[in-house]
Coordinates of C-alpha atoms in Angstrom, one line a residue:
X1 CA 61.1 97.4 109.7
X2 CA 58.7 98.6 112.4
X3 CA 56.6 95.8 113.8
X4 CA 53.4 96.5 115.7
X5 CA 51.4 94.3 118.0
X6 CA 52.3 91.1 119.9
X7 CA 51.2 88.5 117.4
X8 CA 54.1 86.4 116.2
X9 CA 52.1 85.4 113.1
X10 CA 51.4 89.0 112.2
X11 CA 55.1 89.9 112.4
X12 CA 56.0 86.8 110.3
X13 CA 53.5 88.0 107.6
X14 CA 54.9 91.5 107.6
X15 CA 58.5 90.3 107.4
X16 CA 57.7 88.0 104.5
X17 CA 56.1 90.9 102.6
X18 CA 59.2 93.0 103.3
X19 CA 61.4 90.3 101.8
X20 CA 59.1 89.9 98.8
X21 CA 59.5 93.7 98.1
X22 CA 63.3 93.4 98.3
X23 CA 63.7 90.0 96.7
X24 CA 67.2 89.2 95.7
X25 CA 68.6 86.2 93.9
X26 CA 70.6 84.0 96.3
X27 CA 72.1 81.8 93.6
X28 CA 75.8 82.0 93.2
X29 CA 77.8 80.5 90.4
X30 CA 80.8 80.3 92.7
X31 CA 79.2 79.1 95.9
X32 CA 79.2 82.5 97.5
X33 CA 75.7 83.5 98.4
X34 CA 74.3 87.0 97.9
X35 CA 74.3 89.1 101.0
X36 CA 72.6 92.2 99.6
X37 CA 69.7 92.1 102.0
X38 CA 72.2 92.8 104.8
X39 CA 72.9 96.2 103.3
X40 CA 69.4 97.5 102.6
X41 CA 67.6 100.4 104.2
X42 CA 65.2 99.4 107.0
X43 CA 62.7 101.2 109.2
X44 CA 63.3 101.7 112.9
X45 CA 61.4 99.7 115.6
X46 CA 60.9 102.5 118.2
X47 CA 58.7 100.5 120.6
X48 CA 60.1 97.4 122.3
X49 CA 58.9 94.1 120.7
X50 CA 59.2 90.7 122.3
X51 CA 61.4 87.9 121.0
X52 CA 60.9 84.1 120.7
X53 CA 63.3 82.3 123.1
X54 CA 64.9 79.0 122.4
X55 CA 66.8 77.5 125.3
X56 CA 67.0 79.2 128.7
X57 CA 68.5 82.6 129.2
X58 CA 70.3 82.8 132.6
X59 CA 68.5 85.2 134.9
X60 CA 71.8 86.7 136.1
X61 CA 72.1 88.4 132.7
X62 CA 70.4 91.7 133.3
X63 CA 71.1 94.6 131.0
X64 CA 71.1 95.7 127.3
X65 CA 73.3 94.8 124.4
X66 CA 73.6 98.0 122.4
X67 CA 74.6 97.9 118.7
X68 CA 75.4 100.6 116.2
X69 CA 75.7 100.7 112.5
X70 CA 74.3 102.0 109.2
X71 CA 70.6 101.6 108.6
X72 CA 69.6 104.0 105.8
X73 CA 71.4 104.1 102.5
X74 CA 69.5 106.6 100.4
X75 CA 67.5 109.9 100.5
X76 CA 65.2 110.5 97.6
X77 CA 67.0 109.6 94.4
X78 CA 70.5 110.0 96.1
X79 CA 72.2 106.8 97.2
X80 CA 75.3 106.3 99.3
X81 CA 78.4 104.7 97.8
X82 CA 80.0 103.0 100.7
X83 CA 78.9 100.7 103.6
X84 CA 80.4 103.2 106.1
X85 CA 78.1 106.0 104.8
X86 CA 74.7 104.8 105.9
X87 CA 72.8 106.8 108.5
X88 CA 73.3 105.5 112.1
X89 CA 70.7 103.1 113.4
X90 CA 71.0 102.2 117.1
X91 CA 69.8 98.8 118.3
X92 CA 69.0 97.5 121.8
X93 CA 68.4 94.0 123.0
X94 CA 67.2 94.3 126.6
X95 CA 67.7 91.1 128.7
X96 CA 65.7 90.8 131.9
X97 CA 64.4 87.8 133.9
X98 CA 65.1 85.4 131.1
X99 CA 63.3 87.3 128.4
X100 CA 64.5 89.7 125.7
X101 CA 62.9 92.7 124.0
X102 CA 64.2 94.6 120.9
X103 CA 64.0 98.2 119.8
X104 CA 65.9 100.4 117.3
X105 CA 66.0 104.1 116.5
X106 CA 67.7 106.2 114.0
X107 CA 70.2 108.7 115.5
X108 CA 68.6 112.1 115.1
X109 CA 71.9 113.7 114.0
X110 CA 72.0 117.0 112.1
X111 CA 73.2 115.1 109.1
X112 CA 70.2 112.8 109.2
X113 CA 67.8 115.8 109.7
X114 CA 69.3 117.8 106.8
X115 CA 69.2 114.9 104.4
X116 CA 65.7 114.0 105.4
X117 CA 64.4 117.6 105.1
X118 CA 66.0 118.0 101.7
X119 CA 65.1 114.5 100.6
X120 CA 68.6 114.1 99.1
X121 CA 72.1 113.7 100.4
X122 CA 73.4 117.1 101.5
X123 CA 76.1 116.1 104.0
X124 CA 79.2 114.2 102.7
X125 CA 80.2 110.9 104.3
X126 CA 83.3 108.7 104.1
X127 CA 82.7 107.4 100.6
X128 CA 80.0 109.8 99.3
X129 CA 80.5 113.4 98.3
X130 CA 77.3 115.6 98.7
X131 CA 76.6 117.6 95.6
X132 CA 75.8 121.4 95.9
X133 CA 72.2 122.4 96.0
X134 CA 71.1 122.9 92.3
X135 CA 68.6 125.6 93.5
X136 CA 71.5 127.8 94.7
X137 CA 73.2 130.4 92.6
X138 CA 76.3 129.5 90.7
X139 CA 78.3 131.6 93.2
X140 CA 76.9 129.9 96.2
X141 CA 77.5 126.5 94.7
X142 CA 81.1 127.5 93.9
X143 CA 81.7 128.7 97.5
X144 CA 80.2 125.6 99.0
X145 CA 82.9 123.5 97.3
X146 CA 85.5 125.0 99.5
X147 CA 83.7 124.3 102.8
X148 CA 85.2 121.3 104.5
X149 CA 82.6 120.2 107.0
X150 CA 82.4 117.0 109.2
X151 CA 79.5 114.7 109.5
X152 CA 77.9 113.9 112.9
X153 CA 76.6 110.6 111.6
X154 CA 77.9 108.7 114.6
X155 CA 77.4 105.1 113.3
X156 CA 80.5 103.3 114.5
X157 CA 80.4 102.5 118.2
X158 CA 79.1 103.3 121.7
X159 CA 81.6 105.0 124.0
X160 CA 81.6 106.0 127.7
X161 CA 82.8 109.3 129.2
X162 CA 82.2 110.2 132.8
X163 CA 79.4 107.7 133.2
X164 CA 77.5 108.9 130.2
X165 CA 76.9 107.0 126.9
X166 CA 77.6 108.4 123.5
X167 CA 77.6 107.1 119.9
X168 CA 80.7 108.0 117.9
X169 CA 82.4 108.0 114.6
X170 CA 85.9 109.4 113.7
X171 CA 85.0 113.1 113.2
X172 CA 85.1 115.9 115.8
X173 CA 81.5 115.0 116.9
X174 CA 79.9 112.5 119.1
X175 CA 76.3 112.4 120.4
X176 CA 75.0 111.6 123.8
X177 CA 72.2 109.0 123.9
X178 CA 69.9 107.5 126.5
X179 CA 70.9 103.8 126.7
X180 CA 67.5 102.8 127.9
X181 CA 65.3 104.5 125.3
X182 CA 67.9 105.1 122.6
X183 CA 66.7 108.7 122.4
X184 CA 69.2 111.2 120.9
X185 CA 70.2 113.8 123.5
X186 CA 73.0 116.3 122.8
X187 CA 75.9 116.7 120.3
X188 CA 79.4 117.2 121.6
X189 CA 82.1 118.9 119.5
X190 CA 85.6 117.8 120.6
X191 CA 87.2 120.9 119.1
X192 CA 85.4 123.1 121.7
X193 CA 87.2 121.4 124.5
X194 CA 90.6 120.5 123.1
X195 CA 92.7 121.3 120.0
X196 CA 91.9 118.2 117.9
X197 CA 89.8 117.6 114.8
X198 CA 88.4 114.3 115.7
X199 CA 88.8 111.2 117.9
X200 CA 88.6 107.5 117.3
X201 CA 85.5 105.4 118.1
X202 CA 87.7 103.0 120.2
X203 CA 88.8 104.7 123.4
X204 CA 90.4 102.8 126.2
X205 CA 89.4 102.9 129.9
X206 CA 91.4 102.8 133.1
X207 CA 89.8 101.1 136.1
X208 CA 89.1 104.5 137.7
X209 CA 87.1 105.7 134.7
X210 CA 89.8 107.8 133.1
X211 CA 89.4 107.5 129.3
X212 CA 92.2 107.7 126.7
X213 CA 91.7 108.3 123.0
X214 CA 93.6 109.6 120.0
X215 CA 92.8 112.3 117.5
X216 CA 94.5 114.3 114.8
X217 CA 95.0 118.0 114.7
X218 CA 95.6 120.1 111.5
X219 CA 97.4 123.4 111.7
X220 CA 100.1 125.7 110.2
X221 CA 102.8 123.3 111.5
X222 CA 101.2 120.3 109.8
X223 CA 99.4 117.3 111.2
X224 CA 99.9 115.9 114.7
X225 CA 98.7 112.6 116.2
X226 CA 97.4 113.5 119.6
X227 CA 97.0 111.3 122.7
X228 CA 94.0 112.5 124.7
X229 CA 93.2 111.9 128.3
X230 CA 89.7 112.6 129.7
X231 CA 89.4 112.4 133.6
X232 CA 86.6 110.3 135.1
X233 CA 85.3 113.4 136.9
X234 CA 86.1 117.1 137.3
X235 CA 85.2 119.8 139.8
X236 CA 84.0 122.2 137.1
X237 CA 80.7 122.4 135.4
X238 CA 80.8 118.7 134.6
X239 CA 80.4 119.0 130.9
X240 CA 81.4 115.9 129.0
X241 CA 84.9 116.7 128.0
X242 CA 85.8 119.2 130.7
X243 CA 89.4 118.5 131.9
X244 CA 90.4 116.8 128.6
X245 CA 94.0 117.3 127.7
X246 CA 96.5 116.3 125.1
X247 CA 99.1 114.1 126.8
X248 CA 101.4 113.9 123.9
X249 CA 101.6 115.0 120.2
X250 CA 103.4 112.9 117.7
X251 CA 104.7 114.3 114.4
X252 CA 103.9 112.1 111.4
X253 CA 106.7 110.6 109.3
X254 CA 105.2 112.7 106.4
X255 CA 103.4 115.8 107.6
X256 CA 101.0 116.1 104.7
X257 CA 100.4 112.3 104.5
X258 CA 99.6 111.2 108.0
X259 CA 98.5 107.6 108.7
X260 CA 94.9 106.6 109.0
X261 CA 94.1 104.8 112.3
X262 CA 90.9 103.3 113.7
X263 CA 92.2 102.2 117.1
X264 CA 95.4 102.1 119.2
X265 CA 97.0 100.0 121.9
X266 CA 97.2 100.7 125.7
X267 CA 99.0 98.9 128.4
X268 CA 99.0 99.8 132.1
X269 CA 101.5 102.6 131.6
X270 CA 101.9 103.2 127.9
X271 CA 100.0 104.1 124.8
X272 CA 101.1 102.4 121.6
X273 CA 100.3 104.2 118.4
X274 CA 100.6 102.2 115.1
X275 CA 101.6 104.5 112.2
X276 CA 100.7 102.3 109.3
X277 CA 101.2 102.8 105.5
X278 CA 97.5 103.5 104.9
X279 CA 97.8 107.2 104.4
X280 CA 95.6 110.3 104.1
X281 CA 96.7 112.9 101.5
X282 CA 95.9 116.2 103.2
X283 CA 96.1 118.2 99.9
X284 CA 93.6 115.8 98.3
X285 CA 91.4 116.1 101.4
X286 CA 91.4 119.9 101.3
X287 CA 90.5 120.0 97.6
X288 CA 88.2 117.0 97.6
X289 CA 85.1 119.1 97.1
X290 CA 86.6 120.8 94.1
X291 CA 87.9 117.6 92.6
X292 CA 84.6 115.8 93.2
X293 CA 86.1 113.2 95.5
X294 CA 85.0 111.9 98.9
X295 CA 87.1 111.4 102.0
X296 CA 87.9 107.8 101.0
X297 CA 89.4 109.2 97.8
X298 CA 92.2 110.8 99.8
X299 CA 93.4 107.5 101.2
X300 CA 96.2 105.4 99.7
X301 CA 98.1 102.2 100.6
X302 CA 101.9 102.9 100.5
X303 CA 103.6 99.8 101.8
X304 CA 107.1 101.1 101.0
X305 CA 106.7 103.3 104.1
X306 CA 106.6 100.2 106.4
X307 CA 104.8 100.3 109.8
X308 CA 106.1 102.2 112.9
X309 CA 105.2 101.7 116.6
X310 CA 105.3 104.8 118.7
X311 CA 105.4 104.2 122.5
X312 CA 104.4 107.0 124.9
X313 CA 104.2 107.0 128.7
X314 CA 100.5 107.8 129.3
X315 CA 101.2 109.4 132.6
X316 CA 104.1 111.7 131.8
X317 CA 103.5 112.1 128.0
X318 CA 107.1 111.3 127.3
X319 CA 107.8 109.5 124.0
X320 CA 110.1 106.5 124.2
X321 CA 113.4 107.3 122.4
X322 CA 113.5 104.1 120.4
X323 CA 111.4 103.7 117.3
X324 CA 110.0 100.2 116.5
X325 CA 109.5 99.2 112.9
X326 CA 108.1 96.2 111.0
X327 CA 107.1 95.3 107.5
X328 CA 104.0 97.0 106.1
X329 CA 100.6 95.9 107.4
X330 CA 97.2 97.4 107.9
X331 CA 95.3 97.3 111.1
X332 CA 91.9 98.5 112.3
X333 CA 91.5 96.8 115.7
X334 CA 93.8 96.3 118.6
X335 CA 93.2 93.2 120.7
X336 CA 95.2 93.8 123.9
X337 CA 98.5 95.2 125.2
X338 CA 100.3 94.4 128.4
X339 CA 103.7 94.8 130.0
X340 CA 106.0 91.9 130.9
X341 CA 109.7 91.8 131.8
X342 CA 110.5 95.2 130.5
X343 CA 108.5 94.7 127.2
X344 CA 105.2 95.7 125.8
X345 CA 103.3 92.8 124.3
X346 CA 101.0 94.1 121.6
X347 CA 98.3 92.0 119.9
X348 CA 96.6 93.3 116.8
X349 CA 94.4 92.1 113.9
X350 CA 96.6 92.6 110.9
X351 CA 96.1 92.5 107.1
X352 CA 99.0 92.3 104.6
X353 CA 97.6 95.2 102.5
X354 CA 95.4 98.2 103.1
X355 CA 93.1 97.9 100.1
X356 CA 90.2 96.3 101.9
X357 CA 88.4 99.6 102.7
X358 CA 87.7 100.2 99.1
X359 CA 86.2 96.8 98.6
X360 CA 83.3 97.6 100.9
X361 CA 81.5 99.9 98.5
X362 CA 77.8 99.1 98.4
X363 CA 77.9 98.2 94.7
X364 CA 80.3 95.4 95.7
X365 CA 78.4 94.2 98.7
X366 CA 75.2 93.9 96.6
X367 CA 76.7 91.8 93.9
X368 CA 75.9 88.1 93.4
X369 CA 77.4 85.0 91.7
X370 CA 80.8 85.2 90.1
X371 CA 81.0 89.0 90.4
X372 CA 80.6 88.7 94.2
X373 CA 83.2 85.9 94.3
X374 CA 85.7 88.1 92.5
X375 CA 85.3 90.9 95.0
X376 CA 85.6 88.4 97.8
X377 CA 89.0 87.1 96.5
X378 CA 90.4 90.6 96.5
X379 CA 89.8 91.3 100.2
X380 CA 92.8 90.6 102.4
X381 CA 92.0 88.8 105.6
X382 CA 93.0 89.9 109.0
X383 CA 94.8 87.6 111.4
X384 CA 95.7 88.0 115.1
X385 CA 99.4 88.7 115.5
X386 CA 101.7 89.4 118.4
X387 CA 104.5 92.0 118.5
X388 CA 107.0 92.5 121.4
X389 CA 108.5 95.9 122.0
X390 CA 111.5 95.8 124.4
X391 CA 111.6 99.1 126.3
X392 CA 115.0 98.6 128.0
X393 CA 117.1 98.5 124.8
X394 CA 120.0 100.9 125.3
X395 CA 121.3 103.2 122.6
X396 CA 124.4 101.1 121.9
X397 CA 123.2 97.7 122.8
X398 CA 123.7 94.8 120.4
X399 CA 120.8 93.1 118.6
X400 CA 118.0 91.7 120.7
X401 CA 116.1 88.6 119.5
X402 CA 113.0 86.9 121.1
X403 CA 112.9 89.0 124.3
X404 CA 110.2 86.8 125.9
X405 CA 110.5 83.0 126.1
X406 CA 106.7 82.3 125.5
X407 CA 106.5 84.0 122.1
X408 CA 108.4 83.7 118.9
X409 CA 108.0 87.4 118.2
X410 CA 111.4 89.1 117.8
X411 CA 112.9 92.6 118.1
X412 CA 116.3 93.2 116.4
X413 CA 118.5 96.3 116.8
X414 CA 119.9 97.6 113.5
X415 CA 122.9 99.7 112.8
X416 CA 120.8 102.8 112.2
X417 CA 119.5 102.5 115.8
X418 CA 116.0 101.4 114.8
X419 CA 114.5 98.2 116.3
X420 CA 112.9 95.9 113.7
X421 CA 110.2 93.6 114.9
X422 CA 108.8 90.4 113.6
X423 CA 105.4 89.0 114.7
X424 CA 104.1 85.7 116.0
X425 CA 100.8 84.4 114.6
X426 CA 98.3 83.8 117.3
X427 CA 96.3 81.2 115.4
X428 CA 96.4 77.7 113.9
X429 CA 95.1 76.4 110.6
X430 CA 91.5 76.8 111.8
X431 CA 91.7 80.5 110.8
X432 CA 93.5 80.1 107.5
X433 CA 90.4 80.6 105.4
X434 CA 88.5 83.1 107.5
X435 CA 91.0 85.2 109.5
X436 CA 89.6 87.1 112.5
X437 CA 88.2 90.6 113.0
X438 CA 86.0 92.5 115.5
X439 CA 88.2 91.2 118.3
X440 CA 87.0 91.2 121.9
X441 CA 88.4 90.0 125.3
X442 CA 87.2 89.9 128.9
X443 CA 88.0 93.7 128.9
X444 CA 86.9 94.5 132.5
X445 CA 89.4 92.1 134.1
X446 CA 92.1 91.6 131.4
X447 CA 92.6 94.8 129.5
X448 CA 96.3 95.8 129.9
X449 CA 97.0 92.4 131.5
X450 CA 98.4 89.1 130.3
X451 CA 95.4 87.2 129.0
X452 CA 94.6 83.9 127.3
X453 CA 91.3 84.1 125.4
X454 CA 90.3 86.1 122.3
X455 CA 86.9 86.2 120.7
X456 CA 86.0 87.5 117.2
X457 CA 84.3 87.0 113.9
X458 CA 85.6 84.8 111.1
X459 CA 85.3 86.4 107.7
X460 CA 85.3 83.7 105.1
X461 CA 82.7 85.9 103.4
X462 CA 82.8 89.7 103.1
X463 CA 81.1 89.9 106.5
X464 CA 81.4 87.8 109.6
X465 CA 80.0 84.3 109.0
X466 CA 81.3 82.6 112.1
X467 CA 82.2 83.2 115.8
X468 CA 85.6 82.3 117.1
X469 CA 87.3 81.7 120.4
X470 CA 91.1 81.6 120.2
X471 CA 93.4 80.4 123.0
X472 CA 96.4 82.6 122.4
X473 CA 98.7 80.3 124.3
X474 CA 97.8 77.0 122.4
X475 CA 96.5 78.9 119.3
X476 CA 93.6 76.4 119.1
X477 CA 90.2 77.8 118.1
X478 CA 86.6 76.9 118.9
X479 CA 84.1 77.8 116.2
X480 CA 80.3 78.5 116.1
X481 CA 78.9 78.6 112.6
X482 CA 75.6 77.9 110.8
X483 CA 75.1 78.1 107.1
X484 CA 73.3 81.2 105.9
X485 CA 73.8 83.1 109.2
X486 CA 76.1 86.1 109.8
X487 CA 77.0 86.9 113.4
X488 CA 78.1 90.3 114.6
X489 CA 80.9 91.3 116.9
X490 CA 81.0 89.1 120.0
X491 CA 80.6 90.8 123.3
X492 CA 81.9 89.1 126.5
X493 CA 79.7 89.4 129.6
X494 CA 81.3 87.9 132.8
X495 CA 79.4 85.7 135.3
X496 CA 78.8 87.5 138.7
X497 CA 81.8 86.9 140.9
X498 CA 83.6 85.1 138.0
X499 CA 87.0 83.5 138.8
X500 CA 88.4 82.2 135.5
X501 CA 89.0 84.4 132.5
X502 CA 86.4 82.8 130.3
X503 CA 83.7 82.5 133.0
X504 CA 80.8 84.2 131.2
X505 CA 78.8 84.3 128.0
X506 CA 79.2 85.7 124.5
X507 CA 76.4 87.9 123.0
X508 CA 76.2 88.3 119.3
X509 CA 73.4 89.4 117.0
X510 CA 73.0 86.9 114.1
X511 CA 71.6 88.1 110.8
X512 CA 70.5 86.3 107.6
X513 CA 69.6 87.3 104.1
X514 CA 67.1 84.4 103.9
X515 CA 63.4 85.0 104.2
X516 CA 62.8 81.6 105.8
X517 CA 65.2 82.3 108.7
X518 CA 65.1 84.9 111.5
X519 CA 67.4 87.4 113.0
X520 CA 68.3 86.5 116.6
X521 CA 70.4 87.4 119.6
X522 CA 72.7 84.4 120.3
X523 CA 74.0 83.6 123.7
X524 CA 77.0 81.2 123.9
X525 CA 78.8 79.8 126.9
X526 CA 82.2 81.5 126.7
X527 CA 84.0 78.5 128.1
X528 CA 83.0 75.7 125.8
X529 CA 81.5 77.9 123.1
X530 CA 78.2 76.0 123.0
X531 CA 74.8 77.6 122.5
X532 CA 72.9 78.6 125.7
X533 CA 69.9 80.3 124.1
X534 CA 68.7 82.4 121.2
X535 CA 66.1 85.2 121.1
X536 CA 64.5 85.5 117.6
X537 CA 63.0 88.7 116.4
X538 CA 61.1 89.1 113.2
X539 CA 62.7 92.4 112.3
X540 CA 65.1 93.0 109.4
X541 CA 68.4 94.5 110.3
X542 CA 71.5 95.6 108.3
X543 CA 74.9 94.3 109.2
X544 CA 76.5 96.8 111.6
X545 CA 79.8 97.6 113.4
X546 CA 80.3 97.8 117.1
X547 CA 78.5 97.9 120.5
X548 CA 78.7 97.2 124.2
X549 CA 76.8 95.5 127.0
X550 CA 75.3 97.9 129.6
X551 CA 74.4 96.2 132.9
X552 CA 71.1 97.0 134.4
X553 CA 71.4 99.7 137.1
X554 CA 70.4 98.5 140.5

């Protein structure tokens, strides 16, 4: 919703009217409140608006919290089917001199423009298949069914390449944006620089600015998982992906049914790719238009395939000769990975099944009462788990168990030469009911290093309804939670010249479906997890995905 003027009373009146127009019953027969307002279309706020501060915002925090996620869920009479499908709405909370302003803008992608011009959905998304134009001839509509095109609706995350900021999704497109104004700048096609058909929205960064990512390629020899390296700078024209190269290509266990992946692990010297049993059926994907199915319809959970860890030296591109296996689990977000005593310690958020993606259809998220509770009970929760991958196992070595004395994670050599791993849970009973997702650490100082503190959202509901700080050594957790409030991914911002790992603050945007409560930027002390301040803004926002903090340039 766009808010004009500086009057707090005026904005309150406008917001109240907005909620009246979109009134939803919050009653729940099973005690699970309706969260439908968190998944409704909103208008952008293209000019900065002030916020109401409670508490005191430290003046050393100077910069912008950028957030990304869906913000428009229909065009004309056409409605999207899945939460992931909504058009990208970029948000910025600018913090300066103890005050905060907010603005938001829709990403001016080609997908957004085409849908808007046609006043209907003309570009397919993750869970929504665009129908052929009824005004076209029968022949043109038939031909259009065989065109497999990618969306540039980059609604998942912000990423950094060579000092420039981009919004990204998981297709072959990402779009450069101005982090100050949120203006859309230029679209970049990965396939014009390197032989891949997409890249994840969760790259990793070396201290020198070198960026690593992963993306699939599809060709006559089948699918390949590719590890990509983008240098921090090049001596050529300086275009975004100049100098990008494939470090290593990995052949899937099943060429026509590669694993879906949302992120990957990186230690100081290695990339760890998790090949999980959540699979993409390439034949279904190729004929999805003809069969009337979306991209999500080509995905299936096949736990009989188990889960495989592939380890690749990120400098040489050499794949480790040993394959590491474990029981089937699904993962979307890596927490951290580091090397210790000849092993890679890999921490992930893991679910025991891969059916959760299908549960996030908009028709489910907008249910209420017992119907919503039934959906909630079907969603598998994610928990932080630790795996240990011993790199120095010799081909004929006997079984190895518990390679590191500070973790109960094991790795056992089997007669077939494979190493089977069991995990250690990195949590106590505090997380039993909610699990943990959207994990974050003090990335600047502890990425690829042994660390102690993990931050995330607890998901006792279908979306995050608490903020968590977990000590991975003691497994004890600190919790921030208020009824009727739904916090987003926590972002760690370190104190200037910080010494200890948790010296800093946590930033999270907290939403609510209640008209008598306001959206606000929450600032927590990262050490004791107590509230420092909040900045309320009378603007309705949908629940989103990921973001980053951009320090103010000096």
